[in-house]
Amino acid sequence: MSMKDRVAIAGASTTGFVATNLNRTQASLAAEACIDVIGKCGITRDDIDGLCGSWPSAAVMQSALGIPEITWFGNPVIPMVDHVATAAAAVHAGLCEVALIYHAAYRAPWNSGSALKDPFRRIATPGLSDPQPRPETMAAAVGYTGWASRYMYEYGVTREDFGLVAINARSNAGRNPAAAMRDPLSMDDYLNAPMIREPLCLYDMDVAVDGADAFIVTTTERARDMTLPPVLINAAVLGQVRHNEEDQTVGLRQHGQQVVIETLKAKGDFWIDDIDVYFPYDGFTPITLNWIDNAGWCKPGEAGAFLRQHWDDTANRALINNRIPVNPHGGSLSEGATQASGHIREAVHQLQGVAGDRQVAGARRALITAGGFFFNAQGLTLHRT
């Protein structure tokens, strides 16, 4: 039996995010978000029988929250669509009935100089003593600089196309009190920003933050008895191809994103013509352009031109067909590097009608395309009946 629409997200909560080192642990941030979402859904910790999160471990979170017993737990790898899909599958399989999902973003020594100088954060960061890659590596963040250059070369575009993604994120974050970066950003600001690694500058990369998100996932039937309108999971996919390493990926039109797009279209009941809000991942600006290309909004390489065509000059952001915002919460570039928990949370809030000043009138369907090019492309379609 298909999982489609049989499992729902009953609620989502956030602590908000800041681009500074708080005097708090990841566990305390995650616990705050978890306690809030449990309360918003009108349940208690005794109702939770499944735990799924990133950091800290499920064992730590169960202890911190005082959850008496669980029948299932997991700590999959980020981005967070993985956690939603895994928890939904566990609920559908009967391994648990009410799963609590959590993610605590944390400024760490590998992504923040100030965190590197903090002895407590050095202790709290696993893997810090692992062998580090050599300067010529294509692994991790460096890989996106190479593929950003490839995108520019192959399609004949300029850095201004990347800049539109950054500006859109910042303009949207200005409406989001939970966002870390809310000051307006102009194209001149973008082009004059410090170059980190050619062709990507400071504003092309997501912002390291402290903060947390949490979700309740349960059966659609059980969710209907909770406080907020249930958001149904229509389709979910984690996509990957054989050549998935940064330096082995075949090309811009043959990686995990294409797997995600084709699978979501095959499994789901709606696509881009029917959605009300769109969430392309933006850990790096070229990822967003590639998602827009591959989702079918435009031809390959035309995402920058597409954003210009649908640009709202008054709001200084993209508004597809004058109605569909792109990452209305500010995304990873401006709300903060939440590894897609922020994208999912905002989608849930939009479909539940609780997004405040960012609310899209009558929003019923959302598309989330999370992760990058290589080994972590993911997708999720959500709707409210």
Coordinates of C-alpha atoms in Angstrom, one line a residue:
M1 CA 0.0 0.0 0.0
S2 CA 1.4 3.4 -1.0
M3 CA 2.3 5.9 1.7
K4 CA 0.8 8.7 -0.3
D5 CA -1.3 11.1 1.8
R6 CA -1.6 8.5 4.6
V7 CA 1.1 10.2 6.7
A8 CA 1.1 13.9 7.6
I9 CA 3.1 16.6 9.3
A10 CA 0.9 17.8 12.2
G11 CA 3.0 20.8 13.2
A12 CA 6.3 22.6 13.0
S13 CA 8.2 24.9 15.4
T14 CA 11.4 26.9 15.5
T15 CA 13.6 28.7 18.0
G16 CA 14.6 31.2 15.3
F17 CA 18.2 31.5 14.1
V18 CA 21.1 33.8 14.8
A19 CA 24.5 34.1 13.1
T20 CA 26.3 34.3 16.5
N21 CA 27.6 31.8 19.0
L22 CA 24.9 31.4 21.7
N23 CA 25.9 30.2 25.2
R24 CA 23.8 27.2 24.6
T25 CA 24.2 23.6 23.5
Q26 CA 22.6 21.9 20.5
A27 CA 20.6 19.8 22.9
S28 CA 19.0 22.8 24.6
L29 CA 18.1 24.4 21.2
A30 CA 16.6 21.1 19.9
A31 CA 14.7 20.6 23.2
E32 CA 13.2 24.1 23.0
A33 CA 11.8 23.5 19.5
C34 CA 10.5 20.0 20.4
I35 CA 8.7 21.3 23.5
D36 CA 7.1 24.0 21.5
V37 CA 5.8 21.8 18.7
I38 CA 4.5 19.2 21.1
G39 CA 2.4 21.9 22.8
K40 CA 1.3 23.4 19.5
C41 CA -0.1 20.0 18.4
G42 CA -2.0 19.6 21.6
I43 CA -0.3 16.5 22.7
T44 CA 2.2 15.6 25.4
R45 CA 5.5 13.8 25.5
D46 CA 3.8 10.7 26.6
D47 CA 2.2 10.6 23.1
I48 CA 5.6 10.4 21.4
D49 CA 6.7 6.9 20.5
G50 CA 9.2 7.7 17.7
L51 CA 12.3 10.0 17.6
C52 CA 14.2 11.1 14.5
G53 CA 16.8 13.9 14.3
S54 CA 20.2 15.0 13.3
W55 CA 22.0 16.3 16.3
P56 CA 22.0 15.4 19.2
S57 CA 21.4 11.7 19.2
A58 CA 17.9 10.3 19.7
A59 CA 19.0 8.9 23.1
V60 CA 20.1 12.3 24.3
M61 CA 16.9 13.9 23.1
Q62 CA 14.7 11.2 24.7
S63 CA 16.5 11.8 28.0
A64 CA 16.4 15.6 27.7
L65 CA 12.6 15.6 27.0
G66 CA 11.7 12.9 29.5
I67 CA 9.9 10.8 26.9
P68 CA 9.0 7.6 28.8
E69 CA 9.2 5.0 26.0
I70 CA 9.8 4.9 22.2
T71 CA 9.3 2.0 19.8
W72 CA 11.4 3.5 17.0
F73 CA 14.2 6.0 16.6
G74 CA 16.7 7.1 13.9
N75 CA 19.4 9.6 13.2
P76 CA 19.7 9.8 9.4
V77 CA 22.1 12.2 7.6
I78 CA 21.2 15.7 6.5
P79 CA 19.5 17.4 4.6
M80 CA 16.3 17.0 6.5
V81 CA 13.9 15.6 3.9
D82 CA 15.7 12.4 4.7
H83 CA 14.4 12.6 8.3
V84 CA 10.9 13.4 7.2
A85 CA 10.8 10.6 4.7
T86 CA 12.4 8.1 7.2
A87 CA 9.9 9.1 10.0
A88 CA 7.0 8.9 7.6
A89 CA 8.0 5.5 6.5
A90 CA 8.3 4.3 10.1
V91 CA 4.8 5.7 10.9
H92 CA 3.4 4.0 7.7
A93 CA 5.0 0.7 8.6
G94 CA 3.6 0.8 12.1
L95 CA 7.0 1.1 13.9
C96 CA 5.6 4.1 15.7
E97 CA 2.5 6.3 15.6
V98 CA 3.7 9.8 16.6
A99 CA 7.2 10.7 15.6
L100 CA 9.0 13.8 16.8
I101 CA 11.6 15.1 14.3
Y102 CA 14.2 17.6 15.3
H103 CA 17.2 19.4 13.9
A104 CA 19.6 21.8 15.7
A105 CA 21.8 23.9 13.5
Y106 CA 25.0 24.9 15.2
R107 CA 27.9 27.1 14.4
A108 CA 30.8 24.8 14.4
P109 CA 34.6 25.1 13.9
W110 CA 34.4 23.8 10.3
N111 CA 32.1 26.6 9.2
S112 CA 32.8 29.5 11.6
G113 CA 36.1 31.1 12.6
S114 CA 34.6 32.4 15.8
A115 CA 33.4 28.8 16.7
L116 CA 36.9 27.5 16.0
K117 CA 38.2 29.9 18.7
D118 CA 35.6 28.7 21.2
P119 CA 37.0 25.8 23.2
F120 CA 33.6 24.5 24.1
R121 CA 32.5 24.4 20.5
R122 CA 35.7 22.6 19.5
I123 CA 34.9 19.9 22.1
A124 CA 31.3 19.7 20.9
T125 CA 32.2 19.2 17.2
P126 CA 32.7 15.6 16.2
G127 CA 35.3 14.8 13.6
L128 CA 37.4 17.9 14.2
S129 CA 40.5 15.8 14.5
D130 CA 39.8 13.8 11.4
P131 CA 42.3 14.2 8.5
Q132 CA 41.4 17.3 6.5
P133 CA 41.4 17.3 2.7
R134 CA 44.3 18.8 0.8
P135 CA 44.0 22.2 -0.9
E136 CA 43.4 20.7 -4.3
T137 CA 40.4 18.7 -3.2
M138 CA 37.0 18.8 -4.9
A139 CA 35.2 17.5 -1.8
A140 CA 32.5 19.3 0.2
A141 CA 32.0 23.0 -0.3
V142 CA 34.9 23.3 -2.7
G143 CA 33.1 21.2 -5.2
Y144 CA 30.4 23.8 -5.6
T145 CA 32.9 26.4 -6.7
G146 CA 34.0 24.1 -9.5
W147 CA 30.5 23.4 -10.6
A148 CA 29.5 27.0 -10.3
S149 CA 32.3 27.8 -12.8
R150 CA 31.0 25.0 -15.0
Y151 CA 27.5 26.4 -14.9
M152 CA 28.7 29.8 -15.9
Y153 CA 30.9 28.4 -18.7
E154 CA 28.4 25.9 -20.1
Y155 CA 25.4 28.3 -20.2
G156 CA 27.2 31.6 -20.7
V157 CA 25.8 33.3 -17.7
T158 CA 27.4 35.8 -15.3
R159 CA 27.6 36.1 -11.5
E160 CA 24.6 38.4 -11.5
D161 CA 22.5 35.2 -12.0
F162 CA 23.8 33.9 -8.7
G163 CA 23.2 37.4 -7.2
L164 CA 19.5 37.2 -7.9
V165 CA 19.2 34.1 -5.7
A166 CA 21.0 35.8 -2.8
I167 CA 18.9 39.0 -3.2
N168 CA 15.6 37.1 -3.3
A169 CA 16.6 35.2 -0.1
R170 CA 17.5 38.4 1.7
S171 CA 14.3 40.3 0.7
N172 CA 12.2 37.4 1.9
A173 CA 14.1 37.1 5.1
G174 CA 13.2 40.7 5.9
R175 CA 9.6 39.5 6.6
N176 CA 10.8 36.6 8.8
P177 CA 11.5 37.4 12.4
A178 CA 13.2 34.0 12.8
A179 CA 15.8 34.8 10.1
A180 CA 19.4 35.6 11.0
M181 CA 20.1 38.0 8.1
R182 CA 17.4 40.6 7.5
D183 CA 19.2 43.7 6.2
P184 CA 18.4 44.5 2.6
L185 CA 20.9 43.3 -0.1
S186 CA 21.5 45.0 -3.4
M187 CA 23.2 43.7 -6.5
D188 CA 26.0 46.2 -5.9
D189 CA 26.4 44.7 -2.3
Y190 CA 26.5 41.3 -3.8
L191 CA 29.1 42.1 -6.5
N192 CA 31.3 44.0 -4.1
A193 CA 31.3 41.3 -1.4
P194 CA 34.5 39.5 -0.5
M195 CA 35.3 36.7 -2.9
I196 CA 35.7 33.4 -0.9
R197 CA 36.6 31.1 -3.7
E198 CA 36.1 32.1 -7.4
P199 CA 33.4 32.5 -8.6
L200 CA 31.5 32.3 -5.2
C201 CA 31.5 35.2 -2.8
L202 CA 30.3 35.7 0.7
Y203 CA 26.7 35.9 -0.2
D204 CA 26.7 32.8 -2.4
M205 CA 27.1 30.6 0.7
D206 CA 24.6 29.7 3.4
V207 CA 25.0 31.4 6.8
A208 CA 26.2 29.4 9.8
V209 CA 23.7 29.8 12.6
D210 CA 22.5 28.6 16.0
G211 CA 18.9 27.5 16.3
A212 CA 16.5 24.6 15.9
D213 CA 13.4 23.3 14.2
A214 CA 11.0 20.5 15.2
F215 CA 8.1 18.6 13.6
I216 CA 5.4 16.1 14.5
V217 CA 4.8 13.4 11.9
T218 CA 1.9 10.9 12.4
T219 CA -0.9 9.2 10.5
T220 CA -3.2 11.5 8.6
E221 CA -6.1 10.2 10.7
R222 CA -4.3 10.9 14.0
A223 CA -3.2 14.3 12.7
R224 CA -6.8 15.3 12.1
D225 CA -7.4 15.0 15.9
M226 CA -4.6 17.4 16.7
T227 CA -4.8 21.2 16.9
L228 CA -3.5 22.4 13.5
P229 CA -4.6 21.4 10.0
P230 CA -2.6 18.4 8.8
V231 CA -0.1 18.8 6.0
L232 CA -0.2 15.6 3.9
I233 CA 3.0 14.0 2.5
N234 CA 2.1 13.4 -1.1
A235 CA 5.5 12.2 -2.3
A236 CA 9.1 12.0 -1.0
V237 CA 12.4 10.9 -2.7
L238 CA 16.1 10.8 -2.0
G239 CA 17.9 10.8 -5.4
Q240 CA 21.3 9.6 -6.3
V241 CA 23.2 8.4 -9.4
R242 CA 26.2 6.1 -9.7
H243 CA 28.8 8.8 -10.3
N244 CA 27.9 10.9 -7.3
E245 CA 31.2 12.3 -5.9
E246 CA 32.0 16.0 -6.5
D247 CA 34.8 15.2 -9.0
Q248 CA 33.1 12.3 -10.7
T249 CA 29.7 13.8 -11.4
V250 CA 29.2 13.5 -15.2
G251 CA 27.5 16.9 -15.8
L252 CA 24.9 19.4 -14.9
R253 CA 22.2 17.3 -16.5
Q254 CA 23.1 14.0 -15.0
H255 CA 23.1 13.9 -11.2
G256 CA 20.7 13.4 -8.2
Q257 CA 18.5 16.3 -9.0
Q258 CA 17.1 14.7 -12.2
V259 CA 16.3 11.5 -10.2
V260 CA 14.4 13.6 -7.6
I261 CA 12.4 15.5 -10.2
E262 CA 11.4 12.5 -12.3
T263 CA 10.5 10.4 -9.3
L264 CA 8.4 13.2 -7.7
K265 CA 6.5 13.7 -10.9
A266 CA 5.9 10.0 -11.2
K267 CA 4.8 9.4 -7.6
G268 CA 3.0 12.7 -6.8
D269 CA -0.3 14.0 -7.8
F270 CA 0.8 17.6 -8.7
W271 CA 3.7 19.5 -10.1
I272 CA 4.9 23.0 -10.6
D273 CA 1.8 24.2 -12.5
D274 CA -0.3 23.5 -9.4
I275 CA 1.9 24.6 -6.5
D276 CA 1.5 27.8 -4.4
V277 CA 5.0 28.1 -2.9
Y278 CA 8.4 26.7 -4.0
F279 CA 11.5 25.8 -2.0
P280 CA 14.6 25.1 -4.0
Y281 CA 17.6 24.4 -1.8
D282 CA 20.1 27.3 -1.5
G283 CA 23.1 26.1 0.4
F284 CA 25.0 27.7 -2.5
T285 CA 23.4 29.9 -5.1
P286 CA 24.2 27.7 -8.1
I287 CA 22.3 24.8 -6.5
T288 CA 19.1 27.0 -6.6
L289 CA 19.6 27.8 -10.3
N290 CA 20.1 24.2 -11.2
W291 CA 17.0 23.1 -9.2
I292 CA 14.9 25.8 -11.1
D293 CA 16.3 24.5 -14.4
N294 CA 15.7 20.9 -13.6
A295 CA 12.2 21.3 -12.1
G296 CA 11.1 22.5 -15.5
W297 CA 10.4 26.1 -14.8
C298 CA 12.7 26.9 -17.8
K299 CA 15.3 25.4 -20.1
P300 CA 18.8 24.4 -18.7
G301 CA 20.8 27.5 -18.0
E302 CA 17.9 29.9 -18.1
A303 CA 17.1 30.1 -14.4
G304 CA 18.7 33.5 -14.0
A305 CA 16.6 34.8 -17.0
F306 CA 13.6 33.1 -15.5
L307 CA 14.1 35.0 -12.2
R308 CA 14.4 38.3 -14.0
Q309 CA 11.2 37.6 -16.0
H310 CA 9.3 37.0 -12.7
W311 CA 11.0 39.7 -10.6
D312 CA 8.9 41.9 -8.4
D313 CA 10.7 45.2 -8.4
T314 CA 8.7 46.6 -5.6
A315 CA 9.5 43.7 -3.2
N316 CA 12.9 43.1 -4.8
R317 CA 12.3 39.4 -5.0
A318 CA 11.0 36.7 -7.4
L319 CA 7.3 36.0 -7.6
I320 CA 6.6 33.3 -10.2
N321 CA 3.5 34.2 -12.2
N322 CA 3.0 37.1 -9.8
R323 CA 1.9 34.7 -7.1
I324 CA 4.4 31.9 -6.2
P325 CA 7.3 33.0 -3.9
V326 CA 10.6 31.3 -3.9
N327 CA 11.9 30.4 -0.4
P328 CA 9.7 33.0 1.4
H329 CA 11.4 32.4 4.7
G330 CA 14.8 33.6 3.4
G331 CA 16.3 30.1 2.8
S332 CA 19.7 28.9 3.9
L333 CA 21.3 32.1 2.5
S334 CA 19.5 34.4 4.9
E335 CA 17.3 32.6 7.4
G336 CA 20.3 30.4 8.0
A337 CA 21.9 27.1 7.2
T338 CA 19.2 24.8 8.5
Q339 CA 20.0 21.9 6.1
A340 CA 16.4 22.2 4.7
S341 CA 14.6 22.1 8.1
G342 CA 13.7 25.7 7.5
H343 CA 12.4 25.0 4.1
I344 CA 10.2 22.2 5.3
R345 CA 9.0 24.2 8.4
E346 CA 8.1 27.2 6.2
A347 CA 6.2 25.0 3.8
V348 CA 4.2 23.5 6.7
H349 CA 3.5 27.0 8.1
Q350 CA 2.4 28.3 4.7
L351 CA 0.0 25.3 4.2
Q352 CA -1.4 25.7 7.7
G353 CA -2.0 29.4 7.2
V354 CA 0.3 30.5 10.1
A355 CA 3.2 32.1 8.2
G356 CA 2.4 35.7 9.4
D357 CA 3.4 38.5 7.1
R358 CA 4.8 36.0 4.6
Q359 CA 1.6 34.1 4.2
V360 CA 0.6 33.2 0.7
A361 CA -3.2 33.6 0.4
G362 CA -4.9 30.2 0.1
A363 CA -1.7 28.2 -0.1
R364 CA -2.6 24.5 -0.5
R365 CA 0.4 22.8 -2.2
A366 CA 4.2 23.1 -1.8
L367 CA 7.2 21.7 -3.6
I368 CA 10.6 21.3 -1.7
T369 CA 13.7 20.3 -3.7
A370 CA 16.5 20.0 -1.2
G371 CA 20.1 19.1 -1.2
G372 CA 22.7 19.6 -3.9
F373 CA 24.1 18.0 -7.1
F374 CA 25.9 15.0 -5.8
F375 CA 25.0 12.5 -3.1
N376 CA 22.2 14.4 -1.2
A377 CA 19.5 15.5 -3.6
Q378 CA 16.0 15.2 -2.1
G379 CA 12.5 16.2 -2.8
L380 CA 9.1 16.5 -1.0
T381 CA 5.6 17.4 -2.1
L382 CA 3.2 18.5 0.5
H383 CA -0.4 19.6 0.4
R384 CA -3.4 20.4 2.5
T385 CA -6.8 19.0 1.6

